mmCIF file of C-alpha atoms in Angstrom:
data_model
loop_
_atom_site.group_PDB
_atom_site.id
_atom_site.type_symbol
_atom_site.label_atom_id
_atom_site.label_comp_id
_atom_site.label_asym_id
_atom_site.label_seq_id
_atom_site.Cartn_x
_atom_site.Cartn_y
_atom_site.Cartn_z
ATOM 1 C CA UNK C 1 0.000 0.000 0.000
ATOM 2 C CA UNK C 2 2.515 2.616 -1.192
ATOM 3 C CA UNK C 3 0.238 5.669 -1.658
ATOM 4 C CA UNK C 4 2.306 8.756 -2.517
ATOM 5 C CA UNK C 5 6.049 8.186 -2.715
ATOM 6 C CA UNK C 6 8.567 10.987 -3.085
ATOM 7 C CA UNK C 7 12.342 10.940 -3.375
ATOM 8 C CA UNK C 8 14.858 11.932 -2.197
ATOM 9 C CA UNK C 9 13.994 12.412 1.460
ATOM 10 C CA UNK C 10 16.953 14.666 2.160
ATOM 11 C CA UNK C 11 19.169 16.684 -0.169
ATOM 12 C CA UNK C 12 21.712 19.487 0.090
ATOM 13 C CA UNK C 13 22.204 21.617 -2.994
ATOM 14 C CA UNK C 14 24.672 24.360 -3.816
ATOM 15 C CA UNK C 15 23.351 27.677 -5.092
ATOM 16 C CA UNK C 16 22.763 27.480 -8.825
ATOM 17 C CA UNK C 17 22.533 23.692 -8.992
ATOM 18 C CA UNK C 18 19.525 21.933 -10.467
ATOM 19 C CA UNK C 19 17.621 18.933 -9.262
ATOM 20 C CA UNK C 20 14.358 17.069 -9.616
ATOM 21 C CA UNK C 21 12.150 15.875 -6.805
ATOM 22 C CA UNK C 22 10.382 12.717 -7.872
ATOM 23 C CA UNK C 23 6.786 11.891 -6.947
ATOM 24 C CA UNK C 24 4.685 8.909 -7.847
ATOM 25 C CA UNK C 25 1.304 7.686 -6.674
ATOM 26 C CA UNK C 26 -0.335 4.316 -7.152
ATOM 27 C CA UNK C 27 -3.936 5.262 -6.328
ATOM 28 C CA UNK C 28 -4.906 6.284 -9.871
ATOM 29 C CA UNK C 29 -5.594 9.822 -8.650
ATOM 30 C CA UNK C 30 -6.098 12.405 -11.333
ATOM 31 C CA UNK C 31 -5.101 15.398 -9.169
ATOM 32 C CA UNK C 32 -1.531 15.857 -7.993
ATOM 33 C CA UNK C 33 0.075 18.732 -6.106
ATOM 34 C CA UNK C 34 3.394 20.063 -4.914
ATOM 35 C CA UNK C 35 3.507 22.072 -1.706
ATOM 36 C CA UNK C 36 6.328 23.654 0.220
ATOM 37 C CA UNK C 37 6.226 23.989 3.980
ATOM 38 C CA UNK C 38 8.101 26.700 5.819
ATOM 39 C CA UNK C 39 8.022 27.203 9.604
ATOM 40 C CA UNK C 40 4.904 29.068 10.722
ATOM 41 C CA UNK C 41 3.703 29.473 7.139
ATOM 42 C CA UNK C 42 1.711 26.311 6.648
ATOM 43 C CA UNK C 43 1.628 24.757 3.214
ATOM 44 C CA UNK C 44 1.951 26.817 0.079
ATOM 45 C CA UNK C 45 0.892 25.349 -3.260
ATOM 46 C CA UNK C 46 3.653 25.453 -5.877
ATOM 47 C CA UNK C 47 2.080 23.659 -8.834
ATOM 48 C CA UNK C 48 -0.754 21.274 -9.400
ATOM 49 C CA UNK C 49 -2.040 19.001 -12.119
ATOM 50 C CA UNK C 50 -5.576 17.879 -12.877
ATOM 51 C CA UNK C 51 -4.485 15.044 -15.132
ATOM 52 C CA UNK C 52 -1.776 13.783 -17.448
ATOM 53 C CA UNK C 53 -0.554 16.559 -19.711
ATOM 54 C CA UNK C 54 -2.194 19.345 -17.700
ATOM 55 C CA UNK C 55 -0.374 21.470 -15.123
ATOM 56 C CA UNK C 56 -0.994 24.862 -13.597
ATOM 57 C CA UNK C 57 0.670 27.299 -11.252
ATOM 58 C CA UNK C 58 -0.199 27.527 -7.612
ATOM 59 C CA UNK C 59 0.538 30.282 -5.140
ATOM 60 C CA UNK C 60 4.382 30.182 -5.261
ATOM 61 C CA UNK C 61 5.529 28.784 -8.647
ATOM 62 C CA UNK C 62 8.592 30.960 -9.281
ATOM 63 C CA UNK C 63 11.823 28.982 -9.554
ATOM 64 C CA UNK C 64 10.070 25.667 -10.182
ATOM 65 C CA UNK C 65 8.795 23.636 -13.087
ATOM 66 C CA UNK C 66 6.676 20.515 -13.331
ATOM 67 C CA UNK C 67 5.546 17.984 -15.878
ATOM 68 C CA UNK C 68 2.842 15.337 -15.869
ATOM 69 C CA UNK C 69 3.459 12.815 -18.634
ATOM 70 C CA UNK C 70 1.637 9.995 -16.829
ATOM 71 C CA UNK C 71 -1.136 9.739 -14.253
ATOM 72 C CA UNK C 72 1.289 8.278 -11.716
ATOM 73 C CA UNK C 73 4.242 10.691 -11.869
ATOM 74 C CA UNK C 74 4.554 14.394 -11.097
ATOM 75 C CA UNK C 75 8.204 15.488 -10.810
ATOM 76 C CA UNK C 76 9.177 18.940 -9.522
ATOM 77 C CA UNK C 77 12.209 20.597 -11.084
ATOM 78 C CA UNK C 78 14.398 23.277 -9.496
ATOM 79 C CA UNK C 79 16.513 24.814 -12.252
ATOM 80 C CA UNK C 80 18.782 27.263 -10.403
ATOM 81 C CA UNK C 81 18.620 26.558 -6.705
ATOM 82 C CA UNK C 82 18.497 29.553 -4.378
ATOM 83 C CA UNK C 83 18.676 29.719 -0.566
ATOM 84 C CA UNK C 84 15.025 30.839 -0.535
ATOM 85 C CA UNK C 85 14.125 27.384 -1.807
ATOM 86 C CA UNK C 86 15.367 25.747 1.374
ATOM 87 C CA UNK C 87 12.189 24.106 2.586
ATOM 88 C CA UNK C 88 10.298 20.885 3.055
ATOM 89 C CA UNK C 89 8.478 19.788 -0.073
ATOM 90 C CA UNK C 90 5.379 17.634 -0.078
ATOM 91 C CA UNK C 91 3.813 15.876 -3.007
ATOM 92 C CA UNK C 92 0.127 15.012 -2.704
ATOM 93 C CA UNK C 93 -2.696 13.549 -4.716
ATOM 94 C CA UNK C 94 -6.470 13.368 -4.676
ATOM 95 C CA UNK C 95 -9.251 11.831 -6.688
ATOM 96 C CA UNK C 96 -11.559 14.389 -8.204
ATOM 97 C CA UNK C 97 -14.943 12.779 -8.489
ATOM 98 C CA UNK C 98 -17.284 15.677 -7.680
ATOM 99 C CA UNK C 99 -18.107 13.820 -4.483
ATOM 100 C CA UNK C 100 -18.038 16.186 -1.517
ATOM 101 C CA UNK C 101 -14.772 16.609 0.341
ATOM 102 C CA UNK C 102 -12.332 14.381 -1.474
ATOM 103 C CA UNK C 103 -9.325 13.630 0.708
ATOM 104 C CA UNK C 104 -5.836 14.744 -0.245
ATOM 105 C CA UNK C 105 -3.061 12.237 0.462
ATOM 106 C CA UNK C 106 0.495 13.310 1.177
ATOM 107 C CA UNK C 107 3.924 11.863 0.664
ATOM 108 C CA UNK C 108 6.396 11.850 3.530
ATOM 109 C CA UNK C 109 8.240 14.960 2.447
ATOM 110 C CA UNK C 110 11.585 15.938 0.982
ATOM 111 C CA UNK C 111 13.907 18.116 3.075
ATOM 112 C CA UNK C 112 15.914 20.377 0.786
ATOM 113 C CA UNK C 113 18.704 22.700 1.896
ATOM 114 C CA UNK C 114 20.363 25.147 -0.499
ATOM 115 C CA UNK C 115 23.751 26.453 0.622
ATOM 116 C CA UNK K 1 -11.237 33.534 -1.877
ATOM 117 C CA UNK K 2 -10.875 31.025 0.879
ATOM 118 C CA UNK K 3 -8.601 31.414 3.890
ATOM 119 C CA UNK K 4 -7.914 29.539 7.096
ATOM 120 C CA UNK K 5 -6.684 30.908 10.407
ATOM 121 C CA UNK K 6 -5.491 28.875 13.350
ATOM 122 C CA UNK K 7 -5.316 30.720 16.650
ATOM 123 C CA UNK K 8 -2.060 29.911 18.415
ATOM 124 C CA UNK K 9 0.991 28.649 16.592
ATOM 125 C CA UNK K 10 1.957 26.635 19.679
ATOM 126 C CA UNK K 11 -0.307 25.080 22.296
ATOM 127 C CA UNK K 12 0.912 23.233 25.382
ATOM 128 C CA UNK K 13 -1.255 20.986 27.523
ATOM 129 C CA UNK K 14 -0.588 18.551 30.327
ATOM 130 C CA UNK K 15 -1.047 14.845 29.757
ATOM 131 C CA UNK K 16 -4.691 14.007 30.490
ATOM 132 C CA UNK K 17 -5.897 17.569 29.937
ATOM 133 C CA UNK K 18 -8.362 18.749 27.313
ATOM 134 C CA UNK K 19 -6.943 19.562 23.886
ATOM 135 C CA UNK K 20 -8.552 22.456 22.004
ATOM 136 C CA UNK K 21 -7.085 23.630 18.700
ATOM 137 C CA UNK K 22 -8.896 26.480 17.014
ATOM 138 C CA UNK K 23 -9.658 26.881 13.336
ATOM 139 C CA UNK K 24 -11.667 29.585 11.608
ATOM 140 C CA UNK K 25 -12.244 29.832 7.908
ATOM 141 C CA UNK K 26 -13.575 32.244 5.389
ATOM 142 C CA UNK K 27 -15.271 30.981 2.286
ATOM 143 C CA UNK K 28 -17.799 32.393 -0.107
ATOM 144 C CA UNK K 29 -19.455 29.007 -0.466
ATOM 145 C CA UNK K 30 -20.050 26.189 2.026
ATOM 146 C CA UNK K 31 -16.681 24.535 2.436
ATOM 147 C CA UNK K 32 -15.443 21.081 3.139
ATOM 148 C CA UNK K 33 -13.260 21.093 6.240
ATOM 149 C CA UNK K 34 -10.346 18.925 7.263
ATOM 150 C CA UNK K 35 -7.890 18.428 10.087
ATOM 151 C CA UNK K 36 -4.532 16.897 9.292
ATOM 152 C CA UNK K 37 -1.794 15.843 11.716
ATOM 153 C CA UNK K 38 1.921 15.858 10.995
ATOM 154 C CA UNK K 39 4.266 13.902 13.225
ATOM 155 C CA UNK K 40 7.958 14.861 13.224
ATOM 156 C CA UNK K 41 9.682 14.210 9.909
ATOM 157 C CA UNK K 42 6.556 12.751 8.353
ATOM 158 C CA UNK K 43 3.901 13.776 5.891
ATOM 159 C CA UNK K 44 0.394 14.934 6.734
ATOM 160 C CA UNK K 45 -2.233 12.381 7.716
ATOM 161 C CA UNK K 46 -5.972 12.921 7.699
ATOM 162 C CA UNK K 47 -7.489 13.118 11.196
ATOM 163 C CA UNK K 48 -11.069 13.871 10.231
ATOM 164 C CA UNK K 49 -13.176 15.760 7.753
ATOM 165 C CA UNK K 50 -16.556 17.411 7.470
ATOM 166 C CA UNK K 51 -18.440 17.273 4.202
ATOM 167 C CA UNK K 52 -22.178 17.293 4.867
ATOM 168 C CA UNK K 53 -24.599 16.044 7.498
ATOM 169 C CA UNK K 54 -23.790 15.821 11.199
ATOM 170 C CA UNK K 55 -21.764 18.806 12.330
ATOM 171 C CA UNK K 56 -19.863 16.885 15.014
ATOM 172 C CA UNK K 57 -17.273 14.759 13.309
ATOM 173 C CA UNK K 58 -15.256 12.023 14.988
ATOM 174 C CA UNK K 59 -11.799 11.148 13.761
ATOM 175 C CA UNK K 60 -8.927 8.879 14.606
ATOM 176 C CA UNK K 61 -7.074 8.764 17.923
ATOM 177 C CA UNK K 62 -10.037 10.144 19.904
ATOM 178 C CA UNK K 63 -10.161 13.520 18.178
ATOM 179 C CA UNK K 64 -13.353 15.224 17.122
ATOM 180 C CA UNK K 65 -14.324 18.549 15.598
ATOM 181 C CA UNK K 66 -17.518 20.510 15.324
ATOM 182 C CA UNK K 67 -18.534 22.560 12.323
ATOM 183 C CA UNK K 68 -20.249 25.773 13.417
ATOM 184 C CA UNK K 69 -21.436 27.669 10.397
ATOM 185 C CA UNK K 70 -22.565 30.721 12.378
ATOM 186 C CA UNK K 71 -19.064 31.083 13.833
ATOM 187 C CA UNK K 72 -17.244 29.897 10.681
ATOM 188 C CA UNK K 73 -15.272 27.586 12.936
ATOM 189 C CA UNK K 74 -14.085 23.990 12.958
ATOM 190 C CA UNK K 75 -12.264 23.576 16.265
ATOM 191 C CA UNK K 76 -10.504 20.310 17.067
ATOM 192 C CA UNK K 77 -10.843 18.734 20.512
ATOM 193 C CA UNK K 78 -9.763 15.698 22.453
ATOM 194 C CA UNK K 79 -10.929 15.113 26.028
ATOM 195 C CA UNK K 80 -7.641 13.752 27.357
ATOM 196 C CA UNK K 81 -4.244 14.436 25.826
ATOM 197 C CA UNK K 82 -1.696 11.684 25.411
ATOM 198 C CA UNK K 83 2.030 12.097 24.949
ATOM 199 C CA UNK K 84 1.707 10.579 21.476
ATOM 200 C CA UNK K 85 -0.551 13.485 20.424
ATOM 201 C CA UNK K 86 2.434 15.835 20.285
ATOM 202 C CA UNK K 87 2.555 16.912 16.647
ATOM 203 C CA UNK K 88 1.642 19.734 14.303
ATOM 204 C CA UNK K 89 -1.987 20.086 13.333
ATOM 205 C CA UNK K 90 -3.283 21.715 10.188
ATOM 206 C CA UNK K 91 -6.803 22.829 9.435
ATOM 207 C CA UNK K 92 -7.757 22.918 5.762
ATOM 208 C CA UNK K 93 -10.644 24.012 3.599
ATOM 209 C CA UNK K 94 -11.584 22.734 0.217
ATOM 210 C CA UNK K 95 -14.367 23.233 -2.224
ATOM 211 C CA UNK K 96 -15.230 21.901 -5.640
ATOM 212 C CA UNK K 97 -15.454 24.594 -8.248
ATOM 213 C CA UNK K 98 -15.697 24.570 -11.996
ATOM 214 C CA UNK K 99 -12.031 23.652 -12.304
ATOM 215 C CA UNK K 100 -11.981 20.959 -9.662
ATOM 216 C CA UNK K 101 -10.891 20.846 -6.075
ATOM 217 C CA UNK K 102 -9.138 23.709 -4.313
ATOM 218 C CA UNK K 103 -7.395 23.131 -0.955
ATOM 219 C CA UNK K 104 -6.236 25.894 1.385
ATOM 220 C CA UNK K 105 -4.264 25.073 4.526
ATOM 221 C CA UNK K 106 -3.912 27.029 7.733
ATOM 222 C CA UNK K 107 -0.467 27.882 9.148
ATOM 223 C CA UNK K 108 -0.557 25.006 11.625
ATOM 224 C CA UNK K 109 -0.574 24.661 15.416
ATOM 225 C CA UNK K 110 2.166 22.769 17.180
ATOM 226 C CA UNK K 111 0.811 20.780 20.126
ATOM 227 C CA UNK K 112 3.123 19.931 23.002
ATOM 228 C CA UNK K 113 2.009 17.505 25.698
ATOM 229 C CA UNK K 114 3.715 17.893 29.049
ATOM 230 C CA UNK K 115 4.097 14.960 31.455
#
């Protein structure tokens, strides 16, 4: 029962480096999300996707890119890492069925430090 | 636009005491309401949710929350705190609109349980 799996769990990047956070879900959810969590700020939506081939910006998209080539995978790309991107990143998914109050399921998080 | 406020970024209670975590929301349409818990170095897990029907909702680990439309509140309670309840708690709002499901999270409340 894997749910939402994201890798790596921990990573240290140098300023200007690039990396991709991987996310995959095995629940056949059409909606997927990337959030960042900073102390006292809650969760901020970076990007989301409503299905394969469709992505859209969230509240804080600058410095990130995403793609959704399959239903299962939703990688998050950091092109030129900056210290402001030091954060904990969560991938999540949900099933959009028009039923009331669909639950969003989270991965275990990726701790990223940019130095 | 929806928003969520959680009164108190940090709440401390003694083991066995009542837990009360406050959540207020603003939404132009009736929302769906959630409480998530995050244990250290883990992702967010669903505690409970309100969609429709009974306004008192029971969740896992003895937690419950009551939806009060007149007060736009969804406070989380537990009669007797346990050491294992120490975690961060997030209130969230979602609604289905023409483009699908939109989640907004509060800033979180860290619960400490003192022996």
